[in-house]
Amino acid sequence: MSQIKEPLRSVIKEFYQIECYDPQLISRAIITGKGFAYDSELFRTQLREAIDKNLISPEEYEALTDEDFDTQEDLNAWLEEMYSEIPDRTACTRD
């Protein structure tokens, strides 16, 4: 049984598919809220937890995105990069 929670699972499947991955599109969607029908802070929190606890296996990630990673370490390095590219909406809205 998968340990990938919602909305994390849906966001990975929708925005990180290898054929259509665009970090600028994701950032813009999160910042504006247009085209991102998910709670962005919950997504960030779930992604951080998934990285810290190794909750996403390379096989599960490949099933969602068609991107293949040979090891958990390689996948976690990619997930860390993903995390670093996700804007923190709370930081964007502060005065």
PDB file of N, CA and C in Angstrom:
ATOM      1  N   MET A   1       0.843  -1.183   0.000  1.00  0.00           N
ATOM      2  CA  MET A   1       0.000   0.000   0.000  1.00  0.00           C
ATOM      3  C   MET A   1       0.890   1.249   0.000  1.00  0.00           C
ATOM      4  N   SER A   2       0.495   2.199  -0.773  1.00  0.00           N
ATOM      5  CA  SER A   2       1.277   3.423  -0.915  1.00  0.00           C
ATOM      6  C   SER A   2       1.199   4.282   0.338  1.00  0.00           C
ATOM      7  N   GLN A   3       2.322   4.923   0.636  1.00  0.00           N
ATOM      8  CA  GLN A   3       2.368   5.858   1.754  1.00  0.00           C
ATOM      9  C   GLN A   3       2.304   7.313   1.268  1.00  0.00           C
ATOM     10  N   ILE A   4       2.083   7.489  -0.021  1.00  0.00           N
ATOM     11  CA  ILE A   4       2.021   8.838  -0.576  1.00  0.00           C
ATOM     12  C   ILE A   4       0.618   9.392  -0.346  1.00  0.00           C
ATOM     13  N   LYS A   5       0.548  10.448   0.440  1.00  0.00           N
ATOM     14  CA  LYS A   5      -0.732  11.047   0.801  1.00  0.00           C
ATOM     15  C   LYS A   5      -1.244  11.954  -0.312  1.00  0.00           C
ATOM     16  N   GLU A   6      -2.515  12.264  -0.218  1.00  0.00           N
ATOM     17  CA  GLU A   6      -3.111  13.290  -1.081  1.00  0.00           C
ATOM     18  C   GLU A   6      -3.020  14.625  -0.362  1.00  0.00           C
ATOM     19  N   PRO A   7      -2.702  15.693  -1.006  1.00  0.00           N
ATOM     20  CA  PRO A   7      -2.617  15.901  -2.450  1.00  0.00           C
ATOM     21  C   PRO A   7      -1.252  15.607  -3.061  1.00  0.00           C
ATOM     22  N   LEU A   8      -0.263  15.191  -2.261  1.00  0.00           N
ATOM     23  CA  LEU A   8       1.080  14.966  -2.788  1.00  0.00           C
ATOM     24  C   LEU A   8       1.061  14.032  -3.995  1.00  0.00           C
ATOM     25  N   ARG A   9       0.350  12.927  -3.890  1.00  0.00           N
ATOM     26  CA  ARG A   9       0.278  11.959  -4.986  1.00  0.00           C
ATOM     27  C   ARG A   9      -0.253  12.618  -6.264  1.00  0.00           C
ATOM     28  N   SER A  10      -1.341  13.342  -6.164  1.00  0.00           N
ATOM     29  CA  SER A  10      -1.945  13.973  -7.340  1.00  0.00           C
ATOM     30  C   SER A  10      -1.054  15.056  -7.940  1.00  0.00           C
ATOM     31  N   VAL A  11      -0.400  15.836  -7.096  1.00  0.00           N
ATOM     32  CA  VAL A  11       0.482  16.897  -7.590  1.00  0.00           C
ATOM     33  C   VAL A  11       1.663  16.283  -8.333  1.00  0.00           C
ATOM     34  N   ILE A  12       2.267  15.252  -7.781  1.00  0.00           N
ATOM     35  CA  ILE A  12       3.388  14.596  -8.462  1.00  0.00           C
ATOM     36  C   ILE A  12       2.926  14.058  -9.809  1.00  0.00           C
ATOM     37  N   LYS A  13       1.802  13.385  -9.823  1.00  0.00           N
ATOM     38  CA  LYS A  13       1.302  12.791 -11.069  1.00  0.00           C
ATOM     39  C   LYS A  13       0.975  13.866 -12.102  1.00  0.00           C
ATOM     40  N   GLU A  14       0.372  14.961 -11.677  1.00  0.00           N
ATOM     41  CA  GLU A  14      -0.067  16.003 -12.610  1.00  0.00           C
ATOM     42  C   GLU A  14       1.059  16.931 -13.063  1.00  0.00           C
ATOM     43  N   PHE A  15       1.942  17.318 -12.150  1.00  0.00           N
ATOM     44  CA  PHE A  15       2.928  18.350 -12.464  1.00  0.00           C
ATOM     45  C   PHE A  15       4.346  17.836 -12.703  1.00  0.00           C
ATOM     46  N   TYR A  16       4.647  16.617 -12.331  1.00  0.00           N
ATOM     47  CA  TYR A  16       6.020  16.137 -12.433  1.00  0.00           C
ATOM     48  C   TYR A  16       6.187  14.992 -13.417  1.00  0.00           C
ATOM     49  N   GLN A  17       5.204  14.756 -14.256  1.00  0.00           N
ATOM     50  CA  GLN A  17       5.308  13.755 -15.306  1.00  0.00           C
ATOM     51  C   GLN A  17       6.486  14.133 -16.194  1.00  0.00           C
ATOM     52  N   ILE A  18       7.357  13.207 -16.487  1.00  0.00           N
ATOM     53  CA  ILE A  18       8.627  13.478 -17.156  1.00  0.00           C
ATOM     54  C   ILE A  18       8.457  14.215 -18.486  1.00  0.00           C
ATOM     55  N   GLU A  19       7.383  13.958 -19.192  1.00  0.00           N
ATOM     56  CA  GLU A  19       7.179  14.576 -20.507  1.00  0.00           C
ATOM     57  C   GLU A  19       6.716  16.024 -20.430  1.00  0.00           C
ATOM     58  N   CYS A  20       6.193  16.464 -19.286  1.00  0.00           N
ATOM     59  CA  CYS A  20       5.640  17.822 -19.226  1.00  0.00           C
ATOM     60  C   CYS A  20       6.117  18.624 -18.020  1.00  0.00           C
ATOM     61  N   TYR A  21       7.168  18.182 -17.355  1.00  0.00           N
ATOM     62  CA  TYR A  21       7.669  18.880 -16.169  1.00  0.00           C
ATOM     63  C   TYR A  21       8.178  20.271 -16.535  1.00  0.00           C
ATOM     64  N   ASP A  22       7.678  21.279 -15.824  1.00  0.00           N
ATOM     65  CA  ASP A  22       8.083  22.666 -16.038  1.00  0.00           C
ATOM     66  C   ASP A  22       8.079  23.375 -14.686  1.00  0.00           C
ATOM     67  N   PRO A  23       9.245  23.543 -14.050  1.00  0.00           N
ATOM     68  CA  PRO A  23       9.282  24.140 -12.711  1.00  0.00           C
ATOM     69  C   PRO A  23       8.736  25.570 -12.676  1.00  0.00           C
ATOM     70  N   GLN A  24       8.886  26.316 -13.743  1.00  0.00           N
ATOM     71  CA  GLN A  24       8.347  27.682 -13.765  1.00  0.00           C
ATOM     72  C   GLN A  24       6.828  27.672 -13.763  1.00  0.00           C
ATOM     73  N   LEU A  25       6.236  26.735 -14.484  1.00  0.00           N
ATOM     74  CA  LEU A  25       4.778  26.598 -14.497  1.00  0.00           C
ATOM     75  C   LEU A  25       4.269  26.257 -13.099  1.00  0.00           C
ATOM     76  N   ILE A  26       4.953  25.342 -12.442  1.00  0.00           N
ATOM     77  CA  ILE A  26       4.544  24.943 -11.089  1.00  0.00           C
ATOM     78  C   ILE A  26       4.646  26.126 -10.134  1.00  0.00           C
ATOM     79  N   SER A  27       5.770  26.828 -10.166  1.00  0.00           N
ATOM     80  CA  SER A  27       5.955  27.987  -9.284  1.00  0.00           C
ATOM     81  C   SER A  27       4.888  29.039  -9.528  1.00  0.00           C
ATOM     82  N   ARG A  28       4.645  29.340 -10.790  1.00  0.00           N
ATOM     83  CA  ARG A  28       3.644  30.351 -11.139  1.00  0.00           C
ATOM     84  C   ARG A  28       2.257  29.919 -10.668  1.00  0.00           C
ATOM     85  N   ALA A  29       1.923  28.645 -10.865  1.00  0.00           N
ATOM     86  CA  ALA A  29       0.614  28.136 -10.444  1.00  0.00           C
ATOM     87  C   ALA A  29       0.453  28.219  -8.929  1.00  0.00           C
ATOM     88  N   ILE A  30       1.506  27.894  -8.195  1.00  0.00           N
ATOM     89  CA  ILE A  30       1.428  27.945  -6.730  1.00  0.00           C
ATOM     90  C   ILE A  30       1.311  29.394  -6.252  1.00  0.00           C
ATOM     91  N   ILE A  31       2.109  30.279  -6.805  1.00  0.00           N
ATOM     92  CA  ILE A  31       2.096  31.674  -6.363  1.00  0.00           C
ATOM     93  C   ILE A  31       0.768  32.348  -6.681  1.00  0.00           C
ATOM     94  N   THR A  32       0.254  32.126  -7.882  1.00  0.00           N
ATOM     95  CA  THR A  32      -0.993  32.796  -8.280  1.00  0.00           C
ATOM     96  C   THR A  32      -2.229  32.046  -7.817  1.00  0.00           C
ATOM     97  N   GLY A  33      -2.077  30.746  -7.585  1.00  0.00           N
ATOM     98  CA  GLY A  33      -3.234  29.932  -7.232  1.00  0.00           C
ATOM     99  C   GLY A  33      -4.031  29.494  -8.444  1.00  0.00           C
ATOM    100  N   LYS A  34      -3.654  29.952  -9.634  1.00  0.00           N
ATOM    101  CA  LYS A  34      -4.358  29.587 -10.867  1.00  0.00           C
ATOM    102  C   LYS A  34      -3.744  28.319 -11.439  1.00  0.00           C
ATOM    103  N   GLY A  35      -4.578  27.327 -11.651  1.00  0.00           N
ATOM    104  CA  GLY A  35      -4.098  26.072 -12.201  1.00  0.00           C
ATOM    105  C   GLY A  35      -3.514  25.137 -11.156  1.00  0.00           C
ATOM    106  N   PHE A  36      -3.591  25.521  -9.897  1.00  0.00           N
ATOM    107  CA  PHE A  36      -3.088  24.674  -8.818  1.00  0.00           C
ATOM    108  C   PHE A  36      -4.200  24.535  -7.796  1.00  0.00           C
ATOM    109  N   ALA A  37      -5.002  23.497  -7.976  1.00  0.00           N
ATOM    110  CA  ALA A  37      -6.201  23.317  -7.156  1.00  0.00           C
ATOM    111  C   ALA A  37      -5.920  22.553  -5.860  1.00  0.00           C
ATOM    112  N   TYR A  38      -4.726  22.747  -5.314  1.00  0.00           N
ATOM    113  CA  TYR A  38      -4.320  22.024  -4.121  1.00  0.00           C
ATOM    114  C   TYR A  38      -3.824  23.008  -3.067  1.00  0.00           C
ATOM    115  N   ASP A  39      -3.817  22.583  -1.832  1.00  0.00           N
ATOM    116  CA  ASP A  39      -3.260  23.382  -0.743  1.00  0.00           C
ATOM    117  C   ASP A  39      -1.741  23.308  -0.851  1.00  0.00           C
ATOM    118  N   SER A  40      -1.118  24.401  -1.284  1.00  0.00           N
ATOM    119  CA  SER A  40       0.317  24.385  -1.559  1.00  0.00           C
ATOM    120  C   SER A  40       1.153  24.148  -0.304  1.00  0.00           C
ATOM    121  N   GLU A  41       0.727  24.674   0.823  1.00  0.00           N
ATOM    122  CA  GLU A  41       1.483  24.453   2.055  1.00  0.00           C
ATOM    123  C   GLU A  41       1.381  22.997   2.517  1.00  0.00           C
ATOM    124  N   LEU A  42       0.221  22.398   2.349  1.00  0.00           N
ATOM    125  CA  LEU A  42       0.066  20.980   2.671  1.00  0.00           C
ATOM    126  C   LEU A  42       0.949  20.147   1.743  1.00  0.00           C
ATOM    127  N   PHE A  43       0.980  20.500   0.469  1.00  0.00           N
ATOM    128  CA  PHE A  43       1.847  19.811  -0.492  1.00  0.00           C
ATOM    129  C   PHE A  43       3.306  19.911  -0.067  1.00  0.00           C
ATOM    130  N   ARG A  44       3.771  21.109   0.282  1.00  0.00           N
ATOM    131  CA  ARG A  44       5.156  21.291   0.724  1.00  0.00           C
ATOM    132  C   ARG A  44       5.448  20.447   1.974  1.00  0.00           C
ATOM    133  N   THR A  45       4.530  20.481   2.927  1.00  0.00           N
ATOM    134  CA  THR A  45       4.698  19.723   4.172  1.00  0.00           C
ATOM    135  C   THR A  45       4.759  18.227   3.894  1.00  0.00           C
ATOM    136  N   GLN A  46       3.868  17.742   3.047  1.00  0.00           N
ATOM    137  CA  GLN A  46       3.851  16.320   2.723  1.00  0.00           C
ATOM    138  C   GLN A  46       5.106  15.904   1.962  1.00  0.00           C
ATOM    139  N   LEU A  47       5.581  16.754   1.058  1.00  0.00           N
ATOM    140  CA  LEU A  47       6.802  16.434   0.326  1.00  0.00           C
ATOM    141  C   LEU A  47       7.994  16.364   1.278  1.00  0.00           C
ATOM    142  N   ARG A  48       8.087  17.319   2.200  1.00  0.00           N
ATOM    143  CA  ARG A  48       9.182  17.305   3.178  1.00  0.00           C
ATOM    144  C   ARG A  48       9.138  16.021   3.995  1.00  0.00           C
ATOM    145  N   GLU A  49       7.942  15.638   4.456  1.00  0.00           N
ATOM    146  CA  GLU A  49       7.785  14.416   5.236  1.00  0.00           C
ATOM    147  C   GLU A  49       8.164  13.192   4.403  1.00  0.00           C
ATOM    148  N   ALA A  50       7.740  13.154   3.147  1.00  0.00           N
ATOM    149  CA  ALA A  50       8.045  12.021   2.275  1.00  0.00           C
ATOM    150  C   ALA A  50       9.548  11.876   2.070  1.00  0.00           C
ATOM    151  N   ILE A  51      10.247  12.995   1.943  1.00  0.00           N
ATOM    152  CA  ILE A  51      11.703  12.951   1.791  1.00  0.00           C
ATOM    153  C   ILE A  51      12.346  12.452   3.079  1.00  0.00           C
ATOM    154  N   ASP A  52      11.976  13.069   4.186  1.00  0.00           N
ATOM    155  CA  ASP A  52      12.594  12.747   5.477  1.00  0.00           C
ATOM    156  C   ASP A  52      12.367  11.296   5.898  1.00  0.00           C
ATOM    157  N   LYS A  53      11.215  10.745   5.528  1.00  0.00           N
ATOM    158  CA  LYS A  53      10.864   9.389   5.965  1.00  0.00           C
ATOM    159  C   LYS A  53      10.946   8.350   4.841  1.00  0.00           C
ATOM    160  N   ASN A  54      11.485   8.741   3.680  1.00  0.00           N
ATOM    161  CA  ASN A  54      11.586   7.814   2.538  1.00  0.00           C
ATOM    162  C   ASN A  54      10.243   7.168   2.213  1.00  0.00           C
ATOM    163  N   LEU A  55       9.199   7.976   2.111  1.00  0.00           N
ATOM    164  CA  LEU A  55       7.861   7.449   1.887  1.00  0.00           C
ATOM    165  C   LEU A  55       7.545   7.183   0.420  1.00  0.00           C
ATOM    166  N   ILE A  56       8.377   7.675  -0.485  1.00  0.00           N
ATOM    167  CA  ILE A  56       8.151   7.460  -1.911  1.00  0.00           C
ATOM    168  C   ILE A  56       9.276   6.579  -2.440  1.00  0.00           C
ATOM    169  N   SER A  57       8.918   5.421  -2.932  1.00  0.00           N
ATOM    170  CA  SER A  57       9.934   4.529  -3.488  1.00  0.00           C
ATOM    171  C   SER A  57      10.197   4.909  -4.944  1.00  0.00           C
ATOM    172  N   PRO A  58      11.366   4.544  -5.452  1.00  0.00           N
ATOM    173  CA  PRO A  58      11.635   4.799  -6.870  1.00  0.00           C
ATOM    174  C   PRO A  58      10.575   4.173  -7.785  1.00  0.00           C
ATOM    175  N   GLU A  59      10.064   3.019  -7.419  1.00  0.00           N
ATOM    176  CA  GLU A  59       9.049   2.348  -8.228  1.00  0.00           C
ATOM    177  C   GLU A  59       7.732   3.130  -8.234  1.00  0.00           C
ATOM    178  N   GLU A  60       7.334   3.640  -7.068  1.00  0.00           N
ATOM    179  CA  GLU A  60       6.103   4.434  -7.001  1.00  0.00           C
ATOM    180  C   GLU A  60       6.241   5.732  -7.794  1.00  0.00           C
ATOM    181  N   TYR A  61       7.400   6.366  -7.662  1.00  0.00           N
ATOM    182  CA  TYR A  61       7.624   7.624  -8.381  1.00  0.00           C
ATOM    183  C   TYR A  61       7.584   7.374  -9.890  1.00  0.00           C
ATOM    184  N   GLU A  62       8.196   6.299 -10.327  1.00  0.00           N
ATOM    185  CA  GLU A  62       8.184   5.965 -11.755  1.00  0.00           C
ATOM    186  C   GLU A  62       6.761   5.686 -12.238  1.00  0.00           C
ATOM    187  N   ALA A  63       5.961   5.012 -11.430  1.00  0.00           N
ATOM    188  CA  ALA A  63       4.577   4.726 -11.810  1.00  0.00           C
ATOM    189  C   ALA A  63       3.769   6.013 -11.989  1.00  0.00           C
ATOM    190  N   LEU A  64       4.091   7.035 -11.212  1.00  0.00           N
ATOM    191  CA  LEU A  64       3.368   8.305 -11.300  1.00  0.00           C
ATOM    192  C   LEU A  64       3.877   9.222 -12.408  1.00  0.00           C
ATOM    193  N   THR A  65       5.186   9.147 -12.691  1.00  0.00           N
ATOM    194  CA  THR A  65       5.798  10.157 -13.575  1.00  0.00           C
ATOM    195  C   THR A  65       6.517   9.594 -14.795  1.00  0.00           C
ATOM    196  N   ASP A  66       6.721   8.310 -14.856  1.00  0.00           N
ATOM    197  CA  ASP A  66       7.511   7.647 -15.903  1.00  0.00           C
ATOM    198  C   ASP A  66       8.995   7.961 -15.811  1.00  0.00           C
ATOM    199  N   GLU A  67       9.436   8.582 -14.723  1.00  0.00           N
ATOM    200  CA  GLU A  67      10.862   8.858 -14.534  1.00  0.00           C
ATOM    201  C   GLU A  67      11.454   7.777 -13.644  1.00  0.00           C
ATOM    202  N   ASP A  68      12.579   7.223 -14.093  1.00  0.00           N
ATOM    203  CA  ASP A  68      13.204   6.087 -13.428  1.00  0.00           C
ATOM    204  C   ASP A  68      14.417   6.531 -12.614  1.00  0.00           C
ATOM    205  N   PHE A  69      14.455   6.148 -11.345  1.00  0.00           N
ATOM    206  CA  PHE A  69      15.608   6.371 -10.481  1.00  0.00           C
ATOM    207  C   PHE A  69      16.123   5.017 -10.032  1.00  0.00           C
ATOM    208  N   ASP A  70      17.436   4.842 -10.044  1.00  0.00           N
ATOM    209  CA  ASP A  70      18.028   3.559  -9.700  1.00  0.00           C
ATOM    210  C   ASP A  70      18.042   3.284  -8.206  1.00  0.00           C
ATOM    211  N   THR A  71      18.152   4.343  -7.405  1.00  0.00           N
ATOM    212  CA  THR A  71      18.254   4.155  -5.955  1.00  0.00           C
ATOM    213  C   THR A  71      17.361   5.146  -5.216  1.00  0.00           C
ATOM    214  N   GLN A  72      17.100   4.837  -3.964  1.00  0.00           N
ATOM    215  CA  GLN A  72      16.342   5.750  -3.101  1.00  0.00           C
ATOM    216  C   GLN A  72      17.100   7.057  -2.929  1.00  0.00           C
ATOM    217  N   GLU A  73      18.424   6.975  -2.853  1.00  0.00           N
ATOM    218  CA  GLU A  73      19.248   8.177  -2.680  1.00  0.00           C
ATOM    219  C   GLU A  73      19.123   9.104  -3.889  1.00  0.00           C
ATOM    220  N   ASP A  74      19.133   8.523  -5.098  1.00  0.00           N
ATOM    221  CA  ASP A  74      18.968   9.335  -6.311  1.00  0.00           C
ATOM    222  C   ASP A  74      17.591  10.003  -6.326  1.00  0.00           C
ATOM    223  N   LEU A  75      16.558   9.243  -5.967  1.00  0.00           N
ATOM    224  CA  LEU A  75      15.210   9.802  -5.919  1.00  0.00           C
ATOM    225  C   LEU A  75      15.135  10.903  -4.877  1.00  0.00           C
ATOM    226  N   ASN A  76      15.685  10.668  -3.690  1.00  0.00           N
ATOM    227  CA  ASN A  76      15.619  11.691  -2.645  1.00  0.00           C
ATOM    228  C   ASN A  76      16.362  12.959  -3.040  1.00  0.00           C
ATOM    229  N   ALA A  77      17.459  12.826  -3.768  1.00  0.00           N
ATOM    230  CA  ALA A  77      18.169  14.013  -4.258  1.00  0.00           C
ATOM    231  C   ALA A  77      17.264  14.794  -5.200  1.00  0.00           C
ATOM    232  N   TRP A  78      16.536  14.098  -6.067  1.00  0.00           N
ATOM    233  CA  TRP A  78      15.596  14.759  -6.969  1.00  0.00           C
ATOM    234  C   TRP A  78      14.445  15.396  -6.184  1.00  0.00           C
ATOM    235  N   LEU A  79      13.911  14.686  -5.202  1.00  0.00           N
ATOM    236  CA  LEU A  79      12.815  15.243  -4.397  1.00  0.00           C
ATOM    237  C   LEU A  79      13.280  16.484  -3.639  1.00  0.00           C
ATOM    238  N   GLU A  80      14.522  16.496  -3.172  1.00  0.00           N
ATOM    239  CA  GLU A  80      15.074  17.692  -2.518  1.00  0.00           C
ATOM    240  C   GLU A  80      15.128  18.863  -3.501  1.00  0.00           C
ATOM    241  N   GLU A  81      15.525  18.575  -4.731  1.00  0.00           N
ATOM    242  CA  GLU A  81      15.544  19.624  -5.757  1.00  0.00           C
ATOM    243  C   GLU A  81      14.130  20.138  -6.027  1.00  0.00           C
ATOM    244  N   MET A  82      13.180  19.208  -6.135  1.00  0.00           N
ATOM    245  CA  MET A  82      11.779  19.600  -6.310  1.00  0.00           C
ATOM    246  C   MET A  82      11.352  20.524  -5.176  1.00  0.00           C
ATOM    247  N   TYR A  83      11.660  20.105  -3.958  1.00  0.00           N
ATOM    248  CA  TYR A  83      11.253  20.874  -2.777  1.00  0.00           C
ATOM    249  C   TYR A  83      11.849  22.280  -2.816  1.00  0.00           C
ATOM    250  N   SER A  84      13.100  22.390  -3.205  1.00  0.00           N
ATOM    251  CA  SER A  84      13.761  23.697  -3.232  1.00  0.00           C
ATOM    252  C   SER A  84      13.154  24.630  -4.278  1.00  0.00           C
ATOM    253  N   GLU A  85      12.499  24.065  -5.295  1.00  0.00           N
ATOM    254  CA  GLU A  85      11.901  24.872  -6.356  1.00  0.00           C
ATOM    255  C   GLU A  85      10.472  25.308  -6.044  1.00  0.00           C
ATOM    256  N   ILE A  86       9.879  24.742  -5.013  1.00  0.00           N
ATOM    257  CA  ILE A  86       8.482  25.064  -4.677  1.00  0.00           C
ATOM    258  C   ILE A  86       8.461  26.335  -3.837  1.00  0.00           C
ATOM    259  N   PRO A  87       7.788  27.366  -4.331  1.00  0.00           N
ATOM    260  CA  PRO A  87       7.748  28.604  -3.559  1.00  0.00           C
ATOM    261  C   PRO A  87       6.944  28.425  -2.272  1.00  0.00           C
ATOM    262  N   ASP A  88       7.404  29.089  -1.242  1.00  0.00           N
ATOM    263  CA  ASP A  88       6.703  29.113   0.038  1.00  0.00           C
ATOM    264  C   ASP A  88       5.712  30.264  -0.035  1.00  0.00           C
ATOM    265  N   ARG A  89       4.433  29.951  -0.205  1.00  0.00           N
ATOM    266  CA  ARG A  89       3.418  31.004  -0.367  1.00  0.00           C
ATOM    267  C   ARG A  89       3.357  31.910   0.848  1.00  0.00           C
ATOM    268  N   THR A  90       3.655  31.380   2.024  1.00  0.00           N
ATOM    269  CA  THR A  90       3.603  32.239   3.203  1.00  0.00           C
ATOM    270  C   THR A  90       4.701  33.298   3.127  1.00  0.00           C
ATOM    271  N   ALA A  91       5.843  32.944   2.578  1.00  0.00           N
ATOM    272  CA  ALA A  91       6.936  33.907   2.420  1.00  0.00           C
ATOM    273  C   ALA A  91       6.595  34.922   1.331  1.00  0.00           C
ATOM    274  N   CYS A  92       5.833  34.492   0.319  1.00  0.00           N
ATOM    275  CA  CYS A  92       5.474  35.380  -0.792  1.00  0.00           C
ATOM    276  C   CYS A  92       4.430  36.418  -0.377  1.00  0.00           C
ATOM    277  N   THR A  93       3.648  36.124   0.654  1.00  0.00           N
ATOM    278  CA  THR A  93       2.565  37.023   1.032  1.00  0.00           C
ATOM    279  C   THR A  93       2.901  37.916   2.217  1.00  0.00           C
ATOM    280  N   ARG A  94       4.081  37.757   2.786  1.00  0.00           N
ATOM    281  CA  ARG A  94       4.457  38.598   3.925  1.00  0.00           C
ATOM    282  C   ARG A  94       4.801  39.998   3.457  1.00  0.00           C
ATOM    283  N   ASP A  95       4.524  40.973   4.308  1.00  0.00           N
ATOM    284  CA  ASP A  95       4.844  42.367   3.986  1.00  0.00           C
ATOM    285  C   ASP A  95       6.299  42.665   4.204  1.00  0.00           C
TER     286      ASP A  95
END
